[in-house]
Short mmCIF file of C-alpha atoms and ligand atoms in Angstrom, two decimals:
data_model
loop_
_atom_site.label_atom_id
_atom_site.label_comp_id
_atom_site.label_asym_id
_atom_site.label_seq_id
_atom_site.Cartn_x
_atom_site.Cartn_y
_atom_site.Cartn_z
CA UNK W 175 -17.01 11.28 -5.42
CA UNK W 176 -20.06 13.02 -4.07
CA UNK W 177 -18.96 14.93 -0.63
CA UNK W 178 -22.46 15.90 -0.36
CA UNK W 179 -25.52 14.11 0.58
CA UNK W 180 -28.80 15.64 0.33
CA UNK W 181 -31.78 13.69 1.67
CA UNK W 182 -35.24 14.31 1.16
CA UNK W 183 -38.33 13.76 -0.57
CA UNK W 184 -38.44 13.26 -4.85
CA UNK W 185 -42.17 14.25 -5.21
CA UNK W 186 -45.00 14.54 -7.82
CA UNK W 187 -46.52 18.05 -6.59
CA UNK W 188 -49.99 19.59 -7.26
CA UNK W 189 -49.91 22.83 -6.61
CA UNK W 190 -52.65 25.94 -6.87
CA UNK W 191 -51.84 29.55 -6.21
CA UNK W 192 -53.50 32.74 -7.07
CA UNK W 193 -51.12 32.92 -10.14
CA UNK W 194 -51.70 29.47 -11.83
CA UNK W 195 -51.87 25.69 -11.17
CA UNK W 196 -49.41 23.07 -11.45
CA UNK W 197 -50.61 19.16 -11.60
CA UNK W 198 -47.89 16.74 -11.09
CA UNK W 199 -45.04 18.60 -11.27
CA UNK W 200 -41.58 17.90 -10.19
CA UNK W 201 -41.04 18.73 -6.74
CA UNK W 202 -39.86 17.24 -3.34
CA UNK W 203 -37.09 18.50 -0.35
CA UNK W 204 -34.78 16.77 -2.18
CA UNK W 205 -35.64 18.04 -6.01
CA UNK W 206 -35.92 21.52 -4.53
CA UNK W 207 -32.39 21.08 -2.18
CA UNK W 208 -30.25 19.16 -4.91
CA UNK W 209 -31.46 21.77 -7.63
CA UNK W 210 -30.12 24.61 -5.68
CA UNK W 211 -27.07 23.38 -4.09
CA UNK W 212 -25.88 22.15 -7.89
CA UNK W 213 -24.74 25.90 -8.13
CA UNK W 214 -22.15 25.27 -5.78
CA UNK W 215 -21.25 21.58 -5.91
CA UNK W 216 -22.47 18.17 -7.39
CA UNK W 217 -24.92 17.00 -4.61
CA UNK W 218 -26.36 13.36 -3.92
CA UNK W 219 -29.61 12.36 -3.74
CA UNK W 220 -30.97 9.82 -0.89
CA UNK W 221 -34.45 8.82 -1.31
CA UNK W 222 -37.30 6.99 -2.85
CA UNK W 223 -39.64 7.16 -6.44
CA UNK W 224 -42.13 4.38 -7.74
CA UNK W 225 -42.47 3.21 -11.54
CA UNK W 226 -44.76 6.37 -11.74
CA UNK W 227 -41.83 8.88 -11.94
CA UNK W 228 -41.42 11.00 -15.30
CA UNK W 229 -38.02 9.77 -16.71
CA UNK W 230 -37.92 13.98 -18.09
CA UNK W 231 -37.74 14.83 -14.34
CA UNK W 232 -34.91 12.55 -13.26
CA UNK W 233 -33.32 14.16 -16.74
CA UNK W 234 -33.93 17.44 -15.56
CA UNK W 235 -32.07 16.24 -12.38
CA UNK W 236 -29.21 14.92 -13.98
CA UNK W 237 -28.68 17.44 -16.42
CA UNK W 238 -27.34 19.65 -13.41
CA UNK W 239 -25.00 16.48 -12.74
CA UNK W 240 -26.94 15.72 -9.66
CA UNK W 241 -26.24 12.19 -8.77
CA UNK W 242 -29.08 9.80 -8.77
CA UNK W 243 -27.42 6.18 -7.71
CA UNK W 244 -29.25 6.65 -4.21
CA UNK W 245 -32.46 7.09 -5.28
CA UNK W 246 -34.51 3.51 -5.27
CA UNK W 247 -37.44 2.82 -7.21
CA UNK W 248 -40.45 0.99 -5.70
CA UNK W 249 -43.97 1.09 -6.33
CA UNK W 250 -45.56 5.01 -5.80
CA UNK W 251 -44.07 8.06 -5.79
CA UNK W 252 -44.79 10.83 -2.55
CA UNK W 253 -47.50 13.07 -3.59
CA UNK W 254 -48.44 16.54 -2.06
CA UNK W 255 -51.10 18.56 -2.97
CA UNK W 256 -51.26 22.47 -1.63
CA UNK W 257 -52.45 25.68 -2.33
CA UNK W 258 -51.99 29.36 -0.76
CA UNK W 259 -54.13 32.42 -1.00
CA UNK W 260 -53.22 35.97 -1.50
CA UNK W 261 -50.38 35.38 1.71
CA UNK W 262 -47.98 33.48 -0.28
CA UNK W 263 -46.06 32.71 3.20
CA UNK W 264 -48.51 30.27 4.35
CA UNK W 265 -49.04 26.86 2.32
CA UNK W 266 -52.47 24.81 3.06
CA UNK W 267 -52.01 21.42 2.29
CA UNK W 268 -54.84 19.49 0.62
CA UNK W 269 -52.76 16.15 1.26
CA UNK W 270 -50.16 14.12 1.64
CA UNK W 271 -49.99 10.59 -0.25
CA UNK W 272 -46.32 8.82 1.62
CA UNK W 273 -46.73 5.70 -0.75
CA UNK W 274 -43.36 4.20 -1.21
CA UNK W 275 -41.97 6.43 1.39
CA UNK W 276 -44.24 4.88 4.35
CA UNK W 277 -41.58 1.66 3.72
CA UNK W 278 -38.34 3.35 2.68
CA UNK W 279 -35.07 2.24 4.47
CA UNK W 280 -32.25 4.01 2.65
CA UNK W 281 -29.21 2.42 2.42
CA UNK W 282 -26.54 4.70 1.56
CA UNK W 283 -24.32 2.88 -1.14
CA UNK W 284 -20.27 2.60 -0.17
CA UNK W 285 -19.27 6.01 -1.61
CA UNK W 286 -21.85 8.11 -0.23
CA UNK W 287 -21.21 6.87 3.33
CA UNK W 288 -17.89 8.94 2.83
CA UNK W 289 -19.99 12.42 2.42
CA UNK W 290 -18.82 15.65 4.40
CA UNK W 291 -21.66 17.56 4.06
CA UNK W 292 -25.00 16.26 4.72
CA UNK W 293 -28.63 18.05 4.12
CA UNK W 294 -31.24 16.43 6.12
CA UNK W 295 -33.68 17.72 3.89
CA UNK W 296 -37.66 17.76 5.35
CA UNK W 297 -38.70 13.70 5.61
CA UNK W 298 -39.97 11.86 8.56
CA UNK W 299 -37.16 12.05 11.09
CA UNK W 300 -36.83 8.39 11.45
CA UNK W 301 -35.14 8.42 8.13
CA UNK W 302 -33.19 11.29 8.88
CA UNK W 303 -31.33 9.36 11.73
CA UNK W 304 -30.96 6.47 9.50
CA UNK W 305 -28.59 8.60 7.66
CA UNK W 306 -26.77 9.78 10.55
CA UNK W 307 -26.17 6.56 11.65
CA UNK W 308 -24.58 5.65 7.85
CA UNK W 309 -22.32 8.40 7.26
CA UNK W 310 -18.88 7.50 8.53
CA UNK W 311 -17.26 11.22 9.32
CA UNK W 312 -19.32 14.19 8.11
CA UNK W 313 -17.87 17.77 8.81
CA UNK W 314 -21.23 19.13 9.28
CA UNK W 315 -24.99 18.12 9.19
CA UNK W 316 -28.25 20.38 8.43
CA UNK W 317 -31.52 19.90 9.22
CA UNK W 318 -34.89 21.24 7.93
CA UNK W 319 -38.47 19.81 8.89
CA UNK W 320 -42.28 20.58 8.83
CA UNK W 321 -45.18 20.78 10.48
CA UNK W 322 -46.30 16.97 9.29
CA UNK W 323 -43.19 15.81 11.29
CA UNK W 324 -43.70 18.25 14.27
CA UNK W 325 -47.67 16.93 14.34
CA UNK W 326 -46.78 13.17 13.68
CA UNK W 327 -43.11 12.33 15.06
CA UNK W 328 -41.93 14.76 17.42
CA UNK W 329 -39.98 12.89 19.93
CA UNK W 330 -37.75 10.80 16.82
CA UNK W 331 -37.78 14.65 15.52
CA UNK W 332 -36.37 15.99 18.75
CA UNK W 333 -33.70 13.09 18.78
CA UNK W 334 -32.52 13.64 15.30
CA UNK W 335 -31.99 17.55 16.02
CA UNK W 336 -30.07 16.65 18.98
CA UNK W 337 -27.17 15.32 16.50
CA UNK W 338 -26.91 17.83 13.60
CA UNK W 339 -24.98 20.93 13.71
CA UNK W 340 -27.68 23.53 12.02
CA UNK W 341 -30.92 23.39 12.66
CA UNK W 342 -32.98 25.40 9.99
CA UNK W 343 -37.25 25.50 10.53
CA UNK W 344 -39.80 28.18 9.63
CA UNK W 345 -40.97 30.61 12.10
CA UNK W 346 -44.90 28.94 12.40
CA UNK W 347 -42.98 25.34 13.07
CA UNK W 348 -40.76 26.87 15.76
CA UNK W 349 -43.10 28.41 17.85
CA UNK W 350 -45.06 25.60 17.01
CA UNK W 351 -42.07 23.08 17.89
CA UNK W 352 -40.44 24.83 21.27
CA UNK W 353 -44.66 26.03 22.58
CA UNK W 354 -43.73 30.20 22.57
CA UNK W 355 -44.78 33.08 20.18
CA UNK W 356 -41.16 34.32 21.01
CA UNK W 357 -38.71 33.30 18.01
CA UNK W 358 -35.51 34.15 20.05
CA UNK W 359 -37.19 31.96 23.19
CA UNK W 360 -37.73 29.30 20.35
CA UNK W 361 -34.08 29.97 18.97
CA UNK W 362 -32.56 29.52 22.70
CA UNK W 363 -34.52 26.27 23.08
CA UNK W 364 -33.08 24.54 19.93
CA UNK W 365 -29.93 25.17 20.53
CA UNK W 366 -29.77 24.33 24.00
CA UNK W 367 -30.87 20.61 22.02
CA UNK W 368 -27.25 20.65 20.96
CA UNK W 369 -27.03 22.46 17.48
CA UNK W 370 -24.56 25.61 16.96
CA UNK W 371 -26.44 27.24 14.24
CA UNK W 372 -30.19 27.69 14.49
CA UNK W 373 -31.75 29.50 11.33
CA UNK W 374 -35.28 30.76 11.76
CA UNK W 375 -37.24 30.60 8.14
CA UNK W 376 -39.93 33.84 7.68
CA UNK W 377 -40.92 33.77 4.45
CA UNK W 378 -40.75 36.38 1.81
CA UNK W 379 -38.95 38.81 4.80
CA UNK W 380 -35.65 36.89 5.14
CA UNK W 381 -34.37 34.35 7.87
CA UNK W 382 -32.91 35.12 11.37
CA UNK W 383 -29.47 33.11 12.38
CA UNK W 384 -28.26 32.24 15.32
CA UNK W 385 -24.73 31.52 16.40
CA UNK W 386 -21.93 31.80 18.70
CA UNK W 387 -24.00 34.12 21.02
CA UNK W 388 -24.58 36.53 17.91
CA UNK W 389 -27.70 36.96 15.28
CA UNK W 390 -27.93 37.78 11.60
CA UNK W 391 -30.96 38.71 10.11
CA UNK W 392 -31.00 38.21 6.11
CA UNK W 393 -33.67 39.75 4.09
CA UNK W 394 -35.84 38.14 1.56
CA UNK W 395 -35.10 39.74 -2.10
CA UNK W 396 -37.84 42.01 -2.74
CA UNK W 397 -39.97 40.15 -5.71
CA UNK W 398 -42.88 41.40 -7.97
CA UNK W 399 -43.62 38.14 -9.21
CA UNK W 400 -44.08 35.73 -7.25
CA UNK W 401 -46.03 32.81 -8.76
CA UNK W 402 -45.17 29.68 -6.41
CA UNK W 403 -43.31 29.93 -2.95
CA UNK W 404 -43.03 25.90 -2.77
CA UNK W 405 -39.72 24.41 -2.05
CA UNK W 406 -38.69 27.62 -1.07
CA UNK W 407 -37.39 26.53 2.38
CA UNK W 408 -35.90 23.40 0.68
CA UNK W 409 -34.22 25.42 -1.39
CA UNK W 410 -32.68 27.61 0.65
CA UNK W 411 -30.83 25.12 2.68
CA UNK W 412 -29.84 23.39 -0.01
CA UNK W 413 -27.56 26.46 -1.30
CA UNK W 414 -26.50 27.03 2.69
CA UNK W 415 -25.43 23.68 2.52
CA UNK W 416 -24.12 24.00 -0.72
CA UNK W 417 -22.49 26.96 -0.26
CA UNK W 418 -20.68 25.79 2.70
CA UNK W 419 -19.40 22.21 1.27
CA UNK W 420 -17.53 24.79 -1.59
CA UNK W 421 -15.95 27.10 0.81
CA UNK W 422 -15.01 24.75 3.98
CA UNK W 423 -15.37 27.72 5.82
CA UNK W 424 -17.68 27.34 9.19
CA UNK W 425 -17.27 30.67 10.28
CA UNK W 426 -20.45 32.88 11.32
CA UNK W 427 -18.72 35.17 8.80
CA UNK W 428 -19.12 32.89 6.45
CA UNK W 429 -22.70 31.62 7.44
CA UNK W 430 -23.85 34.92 6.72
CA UNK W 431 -22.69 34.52 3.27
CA UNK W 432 -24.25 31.27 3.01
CA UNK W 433 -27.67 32.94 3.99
CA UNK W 434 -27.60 35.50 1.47
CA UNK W 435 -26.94 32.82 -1.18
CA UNK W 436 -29.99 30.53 0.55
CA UNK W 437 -32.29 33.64 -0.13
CA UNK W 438 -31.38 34.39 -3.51
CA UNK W 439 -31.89 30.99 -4.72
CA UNK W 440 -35.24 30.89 -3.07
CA UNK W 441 -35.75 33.93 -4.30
CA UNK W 442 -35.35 32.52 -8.19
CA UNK W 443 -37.58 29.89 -6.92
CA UNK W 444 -40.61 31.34 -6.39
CA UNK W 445 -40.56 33.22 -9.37
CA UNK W 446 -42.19 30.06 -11.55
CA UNK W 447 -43.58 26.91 -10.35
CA UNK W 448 -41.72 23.79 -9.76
CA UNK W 449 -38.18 24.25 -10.73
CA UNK W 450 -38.90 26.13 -14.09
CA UNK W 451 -37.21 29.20 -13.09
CA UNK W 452 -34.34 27.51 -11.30
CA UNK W 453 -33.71 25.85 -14.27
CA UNK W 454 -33.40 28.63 -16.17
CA UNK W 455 -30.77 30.85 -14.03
CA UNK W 456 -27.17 31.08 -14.54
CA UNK W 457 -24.42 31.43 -11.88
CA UNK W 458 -23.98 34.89 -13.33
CA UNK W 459 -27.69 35.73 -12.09
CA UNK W 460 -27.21 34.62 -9.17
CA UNK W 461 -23.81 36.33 -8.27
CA UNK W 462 -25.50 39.77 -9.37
CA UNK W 463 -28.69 39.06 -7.29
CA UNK W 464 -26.08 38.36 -4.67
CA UNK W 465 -24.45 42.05 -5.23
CA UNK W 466 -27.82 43.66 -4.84
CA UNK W 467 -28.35 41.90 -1.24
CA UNK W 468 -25.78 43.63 -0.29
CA UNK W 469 -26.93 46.96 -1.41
CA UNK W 470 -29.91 46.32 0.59
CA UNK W 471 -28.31 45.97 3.98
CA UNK W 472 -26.10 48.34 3.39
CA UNK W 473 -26.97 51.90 6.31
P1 AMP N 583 -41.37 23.87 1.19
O1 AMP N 583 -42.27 24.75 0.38
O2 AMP N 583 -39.94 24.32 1.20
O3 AMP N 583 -41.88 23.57 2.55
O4 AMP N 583 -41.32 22.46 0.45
C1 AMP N 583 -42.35 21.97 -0.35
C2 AMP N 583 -41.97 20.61 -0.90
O5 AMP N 583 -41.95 19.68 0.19
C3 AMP N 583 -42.98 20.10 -1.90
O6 AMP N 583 -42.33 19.95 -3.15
C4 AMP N 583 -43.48 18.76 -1.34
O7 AMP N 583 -43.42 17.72 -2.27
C5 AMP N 583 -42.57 18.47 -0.18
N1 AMP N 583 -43.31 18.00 0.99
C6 AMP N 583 -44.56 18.34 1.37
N2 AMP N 583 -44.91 17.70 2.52
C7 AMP N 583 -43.83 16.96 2.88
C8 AMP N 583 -43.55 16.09 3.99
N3 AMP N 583 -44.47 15.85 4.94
N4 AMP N 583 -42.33 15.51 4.04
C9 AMP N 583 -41.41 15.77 3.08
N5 AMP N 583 -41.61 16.55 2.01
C10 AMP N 583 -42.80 17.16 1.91
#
């Protein structure tokens, strides 16, 4: 059985950066999450595709035994369409299609409603509750959102992060979010909402945590190539989450570790576009990228 549910978007993506194009690609929160926590256990999907989806994508899924019984198909897949210029931190998006997702009630089948671990991966927050409210006993629940949700739903948003135990955002959404430049003022505010663990997102420099009255500030792996930055966000919480469902361990000791993994993998990420280059890594590449980490913080 599945002990980990990741929920999120399965997406058809069109994506342009200064390095290339990509039209329809495979992408998503929940592509990008599932991909990246397969390196540390066999995820779950929850979430929605129409008749439009590429069978090769759902193999591409499965082929990292991610399971797919929770995904339903209805009529349209979500579509986003984005770009970014020279700062590859930033995406613009061109638009956002919902289709089947403007209509999607999960329902979490028998099994899954067991899961430990949940991944609230970015989706409108309604959703995200829905799952919350399924899930019999999980040990711990993450979080991740975006600006669409912040703009459109922000009260159902503010609800849902009131329940989960980590809270991970981006540093535009959480000054955005909590109305302060100040990322430790933004910090203090979500987790006086109730979470333990807040995780601040900045882009190619790293990610800020924090816990238990103490903060941990991960670097981003220094790249030279970086083609396409998309999903990186989903796919760093997707190895925290990951990472933390194989080890049990809910220490901040241990978060820290979990961080370092989340920036590797979204490291490899944003390497290719869509999840060529994840595809392509091996555990082994990701354990040495790991090492190096470490010789970066080390002083
Ligand atoms: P990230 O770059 O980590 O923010 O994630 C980008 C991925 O999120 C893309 O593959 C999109 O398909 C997906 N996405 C874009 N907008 C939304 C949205 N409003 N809700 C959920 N997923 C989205």
């Amino acid at each position: 059985m599945s002990e980990v549910l990741i929920l999120g978007t399965v997406a058809l993506d069109t994506i342009q950066t200064p390095f290339g194009k990509a039209e329809n690609a495979l992408g998503g929160s929940a592509s990008y999450a599932s991909f990246s926590a397969s390196f540390f256990t066999q995820p779950s999907i929850v979430s929605v595709i129409g008749k439009d989806f590429p069978e090769e994508y759902l193999d591409l899924l499965k082929d990292r035994k991610i399971n797919l019984d929770n995904i339903k198909i209805e009529d349209k897949t979500f579509r986003w369409s984005g770009s970014y210029e020279f700062d590859m931190n930033e995406a613009k998006t061109h638009s956002t299609e919902l289709n089947s997702l403007a209509t999607f009630k999960p329902e979490v089948n028998e099994e899954l409603k067991n899961a430990r671990y949940i991944f609230l991966a970015n989706i409108d927050p309604d959703i995200q509750n829905s799952i919350i409210e399924q899930v019999k006993n999980p040990q711990l629940i993450v979080m991740d959102t975006m600006n669409f949700w912040i703009d459109s739903k922000k009260e159902p948003l503010l609800n849902v992060i009131k329940k989960v135990d980590v809270f991970i955002l981006n540093e535009g959404e959480a000054r955005q979010l909590f109305d302060t430049p100040n990322l430790v003022t933004a910090a203090n505010k979500a987790l006086e909402l109730g979470p333990k663990t807040v995780i601040i997102k900045k882009g190619e420099h790293g990610a800020i945590m924090f816990m238990d009255n103490k903060h941990f500030n991960a670097p981003g792996f220094p790249l030279e190539t970086v083609k396409d930055p998309t999903g990186a966000g989903d796919t760093f919480g997707g190895a925290i989450t990951g990472y933390l469902a194989k080890t049990k361990d809910h220490s901040e000791q241990n978060f820290r570790k979990a961080i370092v993994y989340g920036s590797v993998l979204a490291s490899f990420n944003a390497e290719d576009f869509s999840l060529n280059n994840l595809s392509k890594i091996s555990q082994e590449d990701i354990e040495e990228r790991f090492n190096q980490m470490k010789d970066i913080r080390e002083f």
